PDB file of C-alpha atoms in Angstrom:
ATOM      1  CA  MET A   1      90.345 126.919 163.838  1.00  0.00           C
ATOM      2  CA  THR A   2      88.358 130.169 164.161  1.00  0.00           C
ATOM      3  CA  PHE A   3      84.741 128.848 164.243  1.00  0.00           C
ATOM      4  CA  GLU A   4      83.694 131.938 162.283  1.00  0.00           C
ATOM      5  CA  HIS A   5      81.179 129.913 160.225  1.00  0.00           C
ATOM      6  CA  ASP A   6      79.449 128.466 163.290  1.00  0.00           C
ATOM      7  CA  LEU A   7      77.455 131.658 163.904  1.00  0.00           C
ATOM      8  CA  LYS A   8      76.532 132.619 160.347  1.00  0.00           C
ATOM      9  CA  ASP A   9      72.793 131.934 160.899  1.00  0.00           C
ATOM     10  CA  PHE A  10      72.790 133.266 164.441  1.00  0.00           C
ATOM     11  CA  SER A  11      71.718 136.771 165.363  1.00  0.00           C
ATOM     12  CA  PHE A  12      71.453 138.852 168.498  1.00  0.00           C
ATOM     13  CA  THR A  13      68.720 141.305 169.431  1.00  0.00           C
ATOM     14  CA  PHE A  14      69.554 143.687 172.243  1.00  0.00           C
ATOM     15  CA  ILE A  15      66.570 144.982 174.138  1.00  0.00           C
ATOM     16  CA  GLU A  16      66.370 147.844 176.586  1.00  0.00           C
ATOM     17  CA  LEU A  17      63.300 146.898 178.586  1.00  0.00           C
ATOM     18  CA  PRO A  18      62.758 150.372 180.105  1.00  0.00           C
ATOM     19  CA  LYS A  19      62.405 151.763 176.569  1.00  0.00           C
ATOM     20  CA  PHE A  20      59.700 149.248 175.619  1.00  0.00           C
ATOM     21  CA  ASN A  21      56.527 151.300 176.100  1.00  0.00           C
ATOM     22  CA  LYS A  22      53.770 148.930 174.999  1.00  0.00           C
ATOM     23  CA  THR A  23      51.698 148.124 178.070  1.00  0.00           C
ATOM     24  CA  LYS A  24      48.714 146.282 176.609  1.00  0.00           C
ATOM     25  CA  GLU A  25      48.711 142.928 174.861  1.00  0.00           C
ATOM     26  CA  ASP A  26      46.606 144.232 171.951  1.00  0.00           C
ATOM     27  CA  GLN A  27      49.440 146.634 171.046  1.00  0.00           C
ATOM     28  CA  LEU A  28      51.837 143.780 170.293  1.00  0.00           C
ATOM     29  CA  GLU A  29      52.468 143.487 166.562  1.00  0.00           C
ATOM     30  CA  ASN A  30      54.930 140.615 166.149  1.00  0.00           C
ATOM     31  CA  ILE A  31      56.681 137.750 167.905  1.00  0.00           C
ATOM     32  CA  VAL A  32      59.632 139.879 169.015  1.00  0.00           C
ATOM     33  CA  GLU A  33      57.276 142.313 170.766  1.00  0.00           C
ATOM     34  CA  LYS A  34      55.478 139.380 172.412  1.00  0.00           C
ATOM     35  CA  TRP A  35      58.797 138.143 173.808  1.00  0.00           C
ATOM     36  CA  ILE A  36      59.785 141.638 175.001  1.00  0.00           C
ATOM     37  CA  TYR A  37      56.394 141.989 176.676  1.00  0.00           C
ATOM     38  CA  PHE A  38      56.956 138.586 178.286  1.00  0.00           C
ATOM     39  CA  PHE A  39      60.317 139.642 179.732  1.00  0.00           C
ATOM     40  CA  LYS A  40      58.979 142.938 181.012  1.00  0.00           C
ATOM     41  CA  HIS A  41      55.466 142.053 182.223  1.00  0.00           C
ATOM     42  CA  ALA A  42      55.344 138.288 182.849  1.00  0.00           C
ATOM     43  CA  ASP A  43      54.873 138.639 186.595  1.00  0.00           C
ATOM     44  CA  GLU A  44      51.820 140.897 186.242  1.00  0.00           C
ATOM     45  CA  THR A  45      50.084 139.111 183.369  1.00  0.00           C
ATOM     46  CA  SER A  46      46.703 137.506 184.130  1.00  0.00           C
ATOM     47  CA  GLU A  47      45.558 134.189 182.675  1.00  0.00           C
ATOM     48  CA  GLU A  48      43.099 136.029 180.416  1.00  0.00           C
ATOM     49  CA  ASP A  49      45.754 138.408 179.098  1.00  0.00           C
ATOM     50  CA  LEU A  50      48.141 135.509 178.689  1.00  0.00           C
ATOM     51  CA  LYS A  51      45.758 133.737 176.283  1.00  0.00           C
ATOM     52  CA  LYS A  52      45.507 136.898 174.179  1.00  0.00           C
ATOM     53  CA  ILE A  53      49.278 137.326 174.081  1.00  0.00           C
ATOM     54  CA  ILE A  54      50.116 133.712 173.328  1.00  0.00           C
ATOM     55  CA  GLY A  55      47.572 133.263 170.570  1.00  0.00           C
ATOM     56  CA  SER A  56      48.903 130.361 168.547  1.00  0.00           C
ATOM     57  CA  ASP A  57      52.484 130.599 169.843  1.00  0.00           C
ATOM     58  CA  VAL A  58      52.972 127.527 172.015  1.00  0.00           C
ATOM     59  CA  ILE A  59      56.592 128.398 172.886  1.00  0.00           C
ATOM     60  CA  ILE A  60      55.731 131.637 174.684  1.00  0.00           C
ATOM     61  CA  GLY A  61      52.975 129.754 176.528  1.00  0.00           C
ATOM     62  CA  ARG A  62      55.525 127.198 177.720  1.00  0.00           C
ATOM     63  CA  ALA A  63      57.829 130.007 178.840  1.00  0.00           C
ATOM     64  CA  TYR A  64      55.006 131.513 180.929  1.00  0.00           C
ATOM     65  CA  ASP A  65      54.244 128.078 182.410  1.00  0.00           C
ATOM     66  CA  GLU A  66      57.887 127.518 183.337  1.00  0.00           C
ATOM     67  CA  LEU A  67      58.130 130.966 184.922  1.00  0.00           C
ATOM     68  CA  ASN A  68      54.891 130.396 186.809  1.00  0.00           C
ATOM     69  CA  GLN A  69      56.211 127.141 188.298  1.00  0.00           C
ATOM     70  CA  TYR A  70      58.988 129.030 190.091  1.00  0.00           C
ATOM     71  CA  ASN A  71      56.324 130.620 192.319  1.00  0.00           C
ATOM     72  CA  TRP A  72      54.797 127.300 193.374  1.00  0.00           C
ATOM     73  CA  SER A  73      55.090 125.926 196.887  1.00  0.00           C
ATOM     74  CA  LYS A  74      56.670 122.514 197.510  1.00  0.00           C
ATOM     75  CA  GLU A  75      53.189 120.996 197.854  1.00  0.00           C
ATOM     76  CA  GLU A  76      52.039 122.481 194.535  1.00  0.00           C
ATOM     77  CA  ARG A  77      55.181 121.275 192.800  1.00  0.00           C
ATOM     78  CA  LEU A  78      54.758 117.761 194.256  1.00  0.00           C
ATOM     79  CA  ALA A  79      51.085 117.641 193.210  1.00  0.00           C
ATOM     80  CA  TYR A  80      52.019 118.789 189.702  1.00  0.00           C
ATOM     81  CA  ASP A  81      54.833 116.242 189.388  1.00  0.00           C
ATOM     82  CA  GLN A  82      52.548 113.424 190.555  1.00  0.00           C
ATOM     83  CA  ALA A  83      49.769 114.451 188.159  1.00  0.00           C
ATOM     84  CA  LYS A  84      52.265 114.682 185.291  1.00  0.00           C
ATOM     85  CA  LYS A  85      53.659 111.242 186.138  1.00  0.00           C
ATOM     86  CA  ARG A  86      50.154 109.742 186.172  1.00  0.00           C
ATOM     87  CA  THR A  87      49.398 111.350 182.816  1.00  0.00           C
ATOM     88  CA  ASP A  88      52.694 110.177 181.323  1.00  0.00           C
ATOM     89  CA  ASP A  89      52.111 106.631 182.642  1.00  0.00           C
ATOM     90  CA  TYR A  90      48.583 106.611 181.211  1.00  0.00           C
ATOM     91  CA  LEU A  91      49.778 107.817 177.804  1.00  0.00           C
ATOM     92  CA  SER A  92      52.585 105.263 177.833  1.00  0.00           C
ATOM     93  CA  THR A  93      50.085 102.484 178.617  1.00  0.00           C
ATOM     94  CA  LEU A  94      47.797 103.621 175.808  1.00  0.00           C
ATOM     95  CA  GLU A  95      50.706 103.730 173.382  1.00  0.00           C
ATOM     96  CA  GLU A  96      51.784 100.227 174.415  1.00  0.00           C
ATOM     97  CA  LYS A  97      48.237  98.872 173.994  1.00  0.00           C
ATOM     98  CA  LEU A  98      47.945 100.541 170.614  1.00  0.00           C
ATOM     99  CA  HIS A  99      51.266  99.017 169.540  1.00  0.00           C
ATOM    100  CA  GLU A 100      50.173  95.584 170.786  1.00  0.00           C
ATOM    101  CA  GLY A 101      46.866  95.996 168.950  1.00  0.00           C
ATOM    102  CA  ILE A 102      48.683  96.804 165.751  1.00  0.00           C
ATOM    103  CA  LEU A 103      50.912  93.766 166.156  1.00  0.00           C
ATOM    104  CA  ILE A 104      47.968  91.493 166.981  1.00  0.00           C
ATOM    105  CA  GLY A 105      46.017  92.939 164.061  1.00  0.00           C
ATOM    106  CA  LYS A 106      48.985  92.367 161.769  1.00  0.00           C
ATOM    107  CA  GLU A 107      49.379  88.767 162.979  1.00  0.00           C
ATOM    108  CA  GLU A 108      45.638  88.124 162.563  1.00  0.00           C
ATOM    109  CA  GLY A 109      45.825  89.665 159.096  1.00  0.00           C
ATOM    110  CA  ILE A 110      48.708  87.369 158.187  1.00  0.00           C
ATOM    111  CA  LEU A 111      46.823  84.343 159.512  1.00  0.00           C
ATOM    112  CA  ILE A 112      43.682  85.331 157.605  1.00  0.00           C
ATOM    113  CA  GLY A 113      45.802  85.893 154.506  1.00  0.00           C
ATOM    114  CA  HIS A 114      47.401  82.460 154.907  1.00  0.00           C
ATOM    115  CA  GLU A 115      43.976  80.868 155.413  1.00  0.00           C
ATOM    116  CA  LYS A 116      42.517  82.584 152.327  1.00  0.00           C
ATOM    117  CA  GLY A 117      45.613  81.653 150.323  1.00  0.00           C
ATOM    118  CA  ARG A 118      45.366  78.039 151.445  1.00  0.00           C
ATOM    119  CA  GLU A 119      41.640  77.923 150.580  1.00  0.00           C
ATOM    120  CA  GLU A 120      42.285  79.450 147.154  1.00  0.00           C
ATOM    121  CA  GLY A 121      45.101  76.971 146.548  1.00  0.00           C
ATOM    122  CA  GLU A 122      42.871  74.042 147.490  1.00  0.00           C
ATOM    123  CA  LYS A 123      40.137  75.284 145.157  1.00  0.00           C
ATOM    124  CA  GLN A 124      42.611  75.654 142.282  1.00  0.00           C
ATOM    125  CA  ALA A 125      43.827  72.105 142.940  1.00  0.00           C
ATOM    126  CA  LYS A 126      40.223  70.787 142.875  1.00  0.00           C
ATOM    127  CA  ILE A 127      39.601  72.633 139.605  1.00  0.00           C
ATOM    128  CA  ALA A 128      42.750  71.106 138.112  1.00  0.00           C
ATOM    129  CA  VAL A 129      41.623  67.603 139.161  1.00  0.00           C
ATOM    130  CA  ALA A 130      38.126  68.268 137.788  1.00  0.00           C
ATOM    131  CA  LYS A 131      39.592  69.355 134.419  1.00  0.00           C
ATOM    132  CA  GLU A 132      41.665  66.163 134.247  1.00  0.00           C
ATOM    133  CA  MET A 133      38.618  64.039 135.071  1.00  0.00           C
ATOM    134  CA  LEU A 134      36.551  65.882 132.431  1.00  0.00           C
ATOM    135  CA  ALA A 135      39.293  65.238 129.904  1.00  0.00           C
ATOM    136  CA  ASP A 136      38.976  61.504 130.755  1.00  0.00           C
ATOM    137  CA  LYS A 137      35.185  61.722 130.177  1.00  0.00           C
ATOM    138  CA  VAL A 138      34.224  61.131 133.857  1.00  0.00           C
ATOM    139  CA  ASN A 139      30.626  62.247 134.521  1.00  0.00           C
ATOM    140  CA  THR A 140      30.020  65.517 136.440  1.00  0.00           C
ATOM    141  CA  HIS A 141      28.279  63.853 139.418  1.00  0.00           C
ATOM    142  CA  THR A 142      31.307  61.662 140.056  1.00  0.00           C
ATOM    143  CA  ILE A 143      33.654  64.672 139.721  1.00  0.00           C
ATOM    144  CA  ALA A 144      31.479  66.654 142.185  1.00  0.00           C
ATOM    145  CA  LYS A 145      31.582  63.720 144.621  1.00  0.00           C
ATOM    146  CA  PHE A 146      35.393  63.491 144.595  1.00  0.00           C
ATOM    147  CA  THR A 147      36.305  67.188 144.364  1.00  0.00           C
ATOM    148  CA  GLY A 148      33.511  68.767 146.390  1.00  0.00           C
ATOM    149  CA  LEU A 149      32.957  71.325 143.617  1.00  0.00           C
ATOM    150  CA  PRO A 150      29.352  72.255 142.722  1.00  0.00           C
ATOM    151  CA  ILE A 151      28.049  70.666 139.504  1.00  0.00           C
ATOM    152  CA  ASN A 152      27.375  74.059 137.863  1.00  0.00           C
ATOM    153  CA  GLU A 153      31.056  75.046 138.356  1.00  0.00           C
ATOM    154  CA  ILE A 154      32.199  71.742 136.869  1.00  0.00           C
ATOM    155  CA  GLU A 155      29.955  72.256 133.854  1.00  0.00           C
ATOM    156  CA  GLU A 156      31.465  75.736 133.303  1.00  0.00           C
ATOM    157  CA  LEU A 157      34.937  74.189 133.091  1.00  0.00           C
TER     158      LEU A 157
END
């Protein structure tokens, strides 16, 4: 097996950093130039310049963040890890509560649906009884007494 098809959509770009002469972020014209600038000038890029370079490209921003973390002290790294864990725990708790809320809402919806269905079924049964009683010439007041239906509804039947 030669694996020659495994790399058909893969390409290489060779960069000679010393030959890359763009020194300001506003000179960068495309994503490749942003990455080259990152590799050449990441250590001297300010937060302000970083925002201009990144623009809407989240991936380059993450690369800068990862690179920046290598310069942190043990205390900074520990503080970051603890803050991230708290944030992750908080988000996980919110997600769990949301999921529980959806389940509870679904169960309440099913119960309400069952209740409405039961009520509708009971009403249909009362109407059926009222129709039978009307067919047997029972007066409307007596039908209302036994079925609980209002007299005006019975008269409409």
